[in-house]
Amino acid sequence: MPLSILIWLPAAVGLVAALLPRSIGPRLAALGTLGALGIAIGLIADYDPSSGLQHVTDETWIADLGIHYKLGLDGLNLFLVALTTLGFAAAAVAANFRTWERSRLFYFHLLLGETAVLGAFLAQDLALFVAFFDLMLIPFYFLAGQWGDGENRVAAVTKLVVYTFVGSLLMLAAAIATGVMSAGDGQEISFALSDLRERTLGEGTQQWLFLLFAAAFLVKMPAFPLHGWMPDGYRAMPIEVLAVFSGVLSKVGAYGFLRIVLPTFPDASAHFQELMLILAVVSILYGSAMAFTTTNARLVVGYSSVAQLGFITLGIFALNDQGAQGALLQMINHGLVVVPLFLIIGLLARRAGSEDLRDMGGIAFRAPVLATLFLIVALATLAMPGSSNFVGEFLILLGVFESKMALAFIASIGIALAAVYGLRLFIRAMHNRVGASVESREIALRDAVVLVPLVAVILFFAVYPQLALSRGEDSVVSTIAPAVEVTR
Amino acid sequence: MIAATAPHIDVEALSPLLALTGGGLIVLLVGLLRPRVVREVLVPLLSLVALGAALGLSIWQWDTDTEIIAGALRVDTFALAFTGLVVISAMVTVLLSWRAVAPREAAHGEYYAMVLVSAAGMSVLVQAQNLVSLFIGFELLSIPLYVLCATEMRRASSLEAGLKYLIIGSVGSATLLYGLALIYGATGSTDFATIGESLNTAGGPVRDPLFLTGLALSLVGLAFKASVAPFHQWTPDAYEGAPTPVTAFMATATKVAALGVLIRFFDVALINAQPDWAPALAALATITIVVGNVGAIGQTSLKRLLAWSSVAQAGYILAGIVVGTQHGIEATAFYLAAYLVMNMAAFAVIVARARETGLGDAIQAVEGIGATKPLLAWPMTIAMLGLAGIPGTAGFVGKFFLIDAAVDGDYAWLGIVIVVGSAVSLVYYLKVIAAMWMRPLPRSVPALAGGALDEPPADAPVGPRAAGWEVVLVAVVCGVATIVLGIVPGPVFDLAGDAAASMSHLF
């Protein structure tokens, strides 16, 4: 029940806010996201690491098709849910400090998006997961198309939606096939993940289903070579929306591998392990290389995300406990740094009049607090020892070293490259010669209200990554167990 | 003295059909009265009453399962469910036509009478249990539609649409008739059940070239009516040229009837030859999905766009028929219901905007309405998302169901074709959404005419005017229904399940 409230609270608040006067609606929407954040924190406090799936809700949704409305919380999605609520709360509060045309509609779409993402993270029924997964794109289509930046935003965001939908719909077909084909004689068709895990499919069937699921998740992340929508799509979005899109939505793809693919298609996961690892390594190298050559600050972060999600994929397909745990931690870490990073880029762009690194420079001059916040986030991004990101990447590489030594060596280069693009972004924006139209200003109180808590969470996790690791451990180990078994 | 026994007439089972035909006659006669209020208000009202009666009688008869008129028609839940869909579609058509140009030009009574008679033809078609009644239903539905297409007599494109539809429709009818004749020749019977039995006997006509040719020809004839590619070429032109309410009727009711009779014909009469026709039908479905979706990209007329989209949608629905299972029929019936409400929402918005802007059905007519006309913009948005198959709408559940049936019937690849088609379809559905929400309102509205409006605006019979509350109501109700069907599909599922259950010979 608390999970249903958590999922539907944002959408309900969004709907109410859309009907209220313009002066109250946006405030109420922000309050709604903060309420969801409060529930998520309550769930973390209440979480019992030893007792598996918790707060389970299981109702029949569509009886004829065997689809259940089944939700559940475990170590795998606990912190991702918290990250989602945190990201959306930050975006909604930050957006409140700007005026939007038709603002009530803006918040309606934003909060509908939050509901869809939370639903995807909490769903324990494959069909329900697919429904939420497909649904979550639509609000972002409206957000980018109506309130986005740039002349070509409609074309860009259409490309984004079509790209991701090809993947999502292939997954839809694969999900249905999984449910139907795994039901043996006399068994009811079921899409519940717990049932699918027990009803194993033949290896050949697993393989084509795996590929369809992988297509959906890799596009969503995005991973090389399926990232074609990313540069245009990222440029088209309002920065507050982009912060959650990149920080939170990309995680659903990685989460899908852990939650669905590894347990349901263990043989195929082992079969395609090398392919996935190679894709991951290529994503790391390609993303890093693009991140330190492009000059658009958004895209620096965008390509760095391609690299970071490469690391996460790497950890997942190490197919051992360290790798998966590192991947889960890194999903949380990446979300935590990307959300403030995009918000900071928004602030920088307002000071420099452009998002191009060549127009920036010297912003730190009169803004020591902003510079400090930025520096903390940037150092966390490049996985400075002492940061939680360091722990995550360390675990991932440890896992890969155990399974595929050679690939782990190549992937390690990615860590060095991260330092290059992370520091480049910081130095070219904050130091160097003052840009032509740069106006160095200290961070305003209202921006600090959003950024300081986010940075505080990063610092907290740097000191105490165990919070997520210890709560996640049991769930991660048991979720990937079938796939680990196969590789042994 | 000769003992004469009057033939037994099962009036109860026949009653929905009687309501439609009787209603048609009354409307035709009342339409002859002079007073304006009679023709412009009473006639549509009477049509609605007749349709409402037909719907009510169908619900009343819901659990019957009987053959009437010496086995020519079969009244079962399947027939009643499909009749119900046709009748609902006709009711919406009447509402959309109420203040439209077409009925005024065609003397109100005749227009509405033809809608009712065409609906009666569709009802006969989905009840057909015999090759002859099948053909009668087919013609009864087609001939009024040829006329209805051409009712805006002062608009060249309307006449053109009617003529085109007449010629191509006649070719389709002729092909169908030829095919039916060959099937009769091969099996020796016009009765579906007997044909089915003769196909089941060893050494029966299943491998007979005469029978297979007949099968192919009748499939082509029916494919014309259902706009299945490659027999769809008339669709965009006829849909675009016909008065919009008539287009809405053709796009929904005709599709329901044509696919309903495909089920009767293939999944009842010819089910024992399923290995022969299923691959051919699956191939047709694939071609239809590809052609429809590719054709729709780049259309600037909303009616043409929906025409191509209806071609693609017919391809999706065929998947439910190909597998030849009860599950497939259930999926087909549910999808048709979803398809009906989604399309009606879209057509209502087109009607409303054509009246408000005078831009006809060009996509410019809906530009910028997201900011100014939420009651029209939201239904259209929901309809487009639903047709694309986005979760939370009827389209998603319907597609889920169809793919489920396809995989279940060992046609998993057809399921993949459906999803790939849906992904492509987003390109043009999103174009409409983008026009509504992401473009500004056009400045000087009527002067912009172009694109789909192919005659000078001076020729247009009426300038911009109010949309009419009934049109907005239809849009809103259908939009809400699309969402409700997507979230609580259970009740309609049960009805679809009842309909499929009357095909008790299938698995």
PDB file of N, CA, C and O in Angstrom, chain B residues 123-152:
ATOM      1  N   SER B 123     -24.760  -5.456 -40.172  1.00  0.00           N
ATOM      2  CA  SER B 123     -25.280  -6.410 -39.201  1.00  0.00           C
ATOM      3  C   SER B 123     -25.551  -7.752 -39.877  1.00  0.00           C
ATOM      4  O   SER B 123     -25.219  -8.811 -39.346  1.00  0.00           O
ATOM      5  N   VAL B 124     -26.137  -7.711 -41.094  1.00  0.00           N
ATOM      6  CA  VAL B 124     -26.354  -8.959 -41.838  1.00  0.00           C
ATOM      7  C   VAL B 124     -25.026  -9.649 -42.100  1.00  0.00           C
ATOM      8  O   VAL B 124     -24.883 -10.865 -41.924  1.00  0.00           O
ATOM      9  N   LEU B 125     -24.035  -8.852 -42.463  1.00  0.00           N
ATOM     10  CA  LEU B 125     -22.741  -9.414 -42.827  1.00  0.00           C
ATOM     11  C   LEU B 125     -22.137 -10.195 -41.664  1.00  0.00           C
ATOM     12  O   LEU B 125     -21.643 -11.307 -41.837  1.00  0.00           O
ATOM     13  N   VAL B 126     -22.161  -9.603 -40.466  1.00  0.00           N
ATOM     14  CA  VAL B 126     -21.511 -10.314 -39.358  1.00  0.00           C
ATOM     15  C   VAL B 126     -22.366 -11.471 -38.850  1.00  0.00           C
ATOM     16  O   VAL B 126     -21.885 -12.304 -38.102  1.00  0.00           O
ATOM     17  N   GLN B 127     -23.647 -11.522 -39.268  1.00  0.00           N
ATOM     18  CA  GLN B 127     -24.471 -12.669 -38.886  1.00  0.00           C
ATOM     19  C   GLN B 127     -24.453 -13.756 -39.952  1.00  0.00           C
ATOM     20  O   GLN B 127     -24.997 -14.837 -39.733  1.00  0.00           O
ATOM     21  N   ALA B 128     -23.857 -13.456 -41.096  1.00  0.00           N
ATOM     22  CA  ALA B 128     -23.985 -14.358 -42.245  1.00  0.00           C
ATOM     23  C   ALA B 128     -23.484 -15.747 -41.915  1.00  0.00           C
ATOM     24  O   ALA B 128     -22.464 -15.934 -41.272  1.00  0.00           O
ATOM     25  N   GLN B 129     -24.253 -16.718 -42.393  1.00  0.00           N
ATOM     26  CA  GLN B 129     -23.947 -18.104 -42.094  1.00  0.00           C
ATOM     27  C   GLN B 129     -23.998 -18.887 -43.402  1.00  0.00           C
ATOM     28  O   GLN B 129     -24.046 -20.090 -43.419  1.00  0.00           O
ATOM     29  N   ASN B 130     -23.950 -18.146 -44.485  1.00  0.00           N
ATOM     30  CA  ASN B 130     -24.252 -18.715 -45.782  1.00  0.00           C
ATOM     31  C   ASN B 130     -23.624 -17.795 -46.826  1.00  0.00           C
ATOM     32  O   ASN B 130     -23.607 -16.574 -46.646  1.00  0.00           O
ATOM     33  N   LEU B 131     -23.100 -18.366 -47.893  1.00  0.00           N
ATOM     34  CA  LEU B 131     -22.404 -17.544 -48.887  1.00  0.00           C
ATOM     35  C   LEU B 131     -23.326 -16.482 -49.474  1.00  0.00           C
ATOM     36  O   LEU B 131     -22.911 -15.365 -49.755  1.00  0.00           O
ATOM     37  N   VAL B 132     -24.603 -16.834 -49.644  1.00  0.00           N
ATOM     38  CA  VAL B 132     -25.523 -15.890 -50.272  1.00  0.00           C
ATOM     39  C   VAL B 132     -25.815 -14.723 -49.335  1.00  0.00           C
ATOM     40  O   VAL B 132     -25.756 -13.558 -49.719  1.00  0.00           O
ATOM     41  N   SER B 133     -26.099 -15.040 -48.068  1.00  0.00           N
ATOM     42  CA  SER B 133     -26.385 -13.939 -47.154  1.00  0.00           C
ATOM     43  C   SER B 133     -25.147 -13.090 -46.941  1.00  0.00           C
ATOM     44  O   SER B 133     -25.233 -11.872 -46.728  1.00  0.00           O
ATOM     45  N   LEU B 134     -23.984 -13.720 -47.013  1.00  0.00           N
ATOM     46  CA  LEU B 134     -22.745 -12.945 -46.927  1.00  0.00           C
ATOM     47  C   LEU B 134     -22.708 -11.902 -48.039  1.00  0.00           C
ATOM     48  O   LEU B 134     -22.446 -10.718 -47.798  1.00  0.00           O
ATOM     49  N   PHE B 135     -23.014 -12.342 -49.240  1.00  0.00           N
ATOM     50  CA  PHE B 135     -22.925 -11.401 -50.357  1.00  0.00           C
ATOM     51  C   PHE B 135     -24.001 -10.324 -50.269  1.00  0.00           C
ATOM     52  O   PHE B 135     -23.753  -9.154 -50.568  1.00  0.00           O
ATOM     53  N   ILE B 136     -25.190 -10.729 -49.820  1.00  0.00           N
ATOM     54  CA  ILE B 136     -26.257  -9.730 -49.686  1.00  0.00           C
ATOM     55  C   ILE B 136     -25.856  -8.668 -48.671  1.00  0.00           C
ATOM     56  O   ILE B 136     -25.984  -7.460 -48.900  1.00  0.00           O
ATOM     57  N   GLY B 137     -25.329  -9.116 -47.541  1.00  0.00           N
ATOM     58  CA  GLY B 137     -24.889  -8.159 -46.528  1.00  0.00           C
ATOM     59  C   GLY B 137     -23.817  -7.240 -47.070  1.00  0.00           C
ATOM     60  O   GLY B 137     -23.820  -6.022 -46.846  1.00  0.00           O
ATOM     61  N   PHE B 138     -22.899  -7.837 -47.819  1.00  0.00           N
ATOM     62  CA  PHE B 138     -21.782  -7.095 -48.385  1.00  0.00           C
ATOM     63  C   PHE B 138     -22.280  -5.964 -49.286  1.00  0.00           C
ATOM     64  O   PHE B 138     -21.812  -4.829 -49.209  1.00  0.00           O
ATOM     65  N   GLU B 139     -23.244  -6.272 -50.123  1.00  0.00           N
ATOM     66  CA  GLU B 139     -23.773  -5.259 -51.041  1.00  0.00           C
ATOM     67  C   GLU B 139     -24.639  -4.238 -50.308  1.00  0.00           C
ATOM     68  O   GLU B 139     -24.626  -3.051 -50.610  1.00  0.00           O
ATOM     69  N   LEU B 140     -25.394  -4.736 -49.326  1.00  0.00           N
ATOM     70  CA  LEU B 140     -26.270  -3.839 -48.588  1.00  0.00           C
ATOM     71  C   LEU B 140     -25.451  -2.802 -47.820  1.00  0.00           C
ATOM     72  O   LEU B 140     -25.880  -1.663 -47.629  1.00  0.00           O
ATOM     73  N   LEU B 141     -24.285  -3.189 -47.389  1.00  0.00           N
ATOM     74  CA  LEU B 141     -23.442  -2.217 -46.698  1.00  0.00           C
ATOM     75  C   LEU B 141     -22.759  -1.298 -47.695  1.00  0.00           C
ATOM     76  O   LEU B 141     -22.571  -0.104 -47.445  1.00  0.00           O
ATOM     77  N   SER B 142     -22.406  -1.815 -48.867  1.00  0.00           N
ATOM     78  CA  SER B 142     -21.584  -1.040 -49.786  1.00  0.00           C
ATOM     79  C   SER B 142     -22.376   0.024 -50.539  1.00  0.00           C
ATOM     80  O   SER B 142     -21.935   1.174 -50.621  1.00  0.00           O
ATOM     81  N   ILE B 143     -23.523  -0.359 -51.082  1.00  0.00           N
ATOM     82  CA  ILE B 143     -24.205   0.561 -51.997  1.00  0.00           C
ATOM     83  C   ILE B 143     -24.568   1.881 -51.320  1.00  0.00           C
ATOM     84  O   ILE B 143     -24.290   2.953 -51.875  1.00  0.00           O
ATOM     85  N   PRO B 144     -25.149   1.873 -50.112  1.00  0.00           N
ATOM     86  CA  PRO B 144     -25.400   3.179 -49.473  1.00  0.00           C
ATOM     87  C   PRO B 144     -24.120   3.970 -49.250  1.00  0.00           C
ATOM     88  O   PRO B 144     -24.117   5.204 -49.357  1.00  0.00           O
ATOM     89  N   LEU B 145     -23.018   3.258 -48.976  1.00  0.00           N
ATOM     90  CA  LEU B 145     -21.768   3.976 -48.724  1.00  0.00           C
ATOM     91  C   LEU B 145     -21.259   4.681 -49.976  1.00  0.00           C
ATOM     92  O   LEU B 145     -20.712   5.778 -49.899  1.00  0.00           O
ATOM     93  N   TYR B 146     -21.448   4.034 -51.143  1.00  0.00           N
ATOM     94  CA  TYR B 146     -21.030   4.708 -52.384  1.00  0.00           C
ATOM     95  C   TYR B 146     -21.741   6.050 -52.487  1.00  0.00           C
ATOM     96  O   TYR B 146     -21.158   7.058 -52.856  1.00  0.00           O
ATOM     97  N   VAL B 147     -23.030   6.029 -52.183  1.00  0.00           N
ATOM     98  CA  VAL B 147     -23.816   7.253 -52.304  1.00  0.00           C
ATOM     99  C   VAL B 147     -23.393   8.262 -51.228  1.00  0.00           C
ATOM    100  O   VAL B 147     -23.198   9.441 -51.498  1.00  0.00           O
ATOM    101  N   LEU B 148     -23.237   7.751 -50.010  1.00  0.00           N
ATOM    102  CA  LEU B 148     -22.889   8.653 -48.908  1.00  0.00           C
ATOM    103  C   LEU B 148     -21.578   9.395 -49.175  1.00  0.00           C
ATOM    104  O   LEU B 148     -21.436  10.569 -48.836  1.00  0.00           O
ATOM    105  N   CYS B 149     -20.646   8.700 -49.804  1.00  0.00           N
ATOM    106  CA  CYS B 149     -19.358   9.335 -50.110  1.00  0.00           C
ATOM    107  C   CYS B 149     -19.556  10.567 -50.971  1.00  0.00           C
ATOM    108  O   CYS B 149     -18.785  11.524 -50.892  1.00  0.00           O
ATOM    109  N   ALA B 150     -20.536  10.527 -51.825  1.00  0.00           N
ATOM    110  CA  ALA B 150     -20.710  11.591 -52.812  1.00  0.00           C
ATOM    111  C   ALA B 150     -21.768  12.601 -52.394  1.00  0.00           C
ATOM    112  O   ALA B 150     -22.242  13.387 -53.208  1.00  0.00           O
ATOM    113  N   THR B 151     -22.148  12.615 -51.105  1.00  0.00           N
ATOM    114  CA  THR B 151     -23.277  13.468 -50.737  1.00  0.00           C
ATOM    115  C   THR B 151     -22.968  14.956 -50.742  1.00  0.00           C
ATOM    116  O   THR B 151     -23.882  15.756 -50.805  1.00  0.00           O
ATOM    117  N   GLU B 152     -21.712  15.333 -50.600  1.00  0.00           N
ATOM    118  CA  GLU B 152     -21.435  16.778 -50.686  1.00  0.00           C
ATOM    119  C   GLU B 152     -21.330  17.116 -52.163  1.00  0.00           C
ATOM    120  O   GLU B 152     -20.249  17.265 -52.721  1.00  0.00           O
TER     121      GLU B 152
END
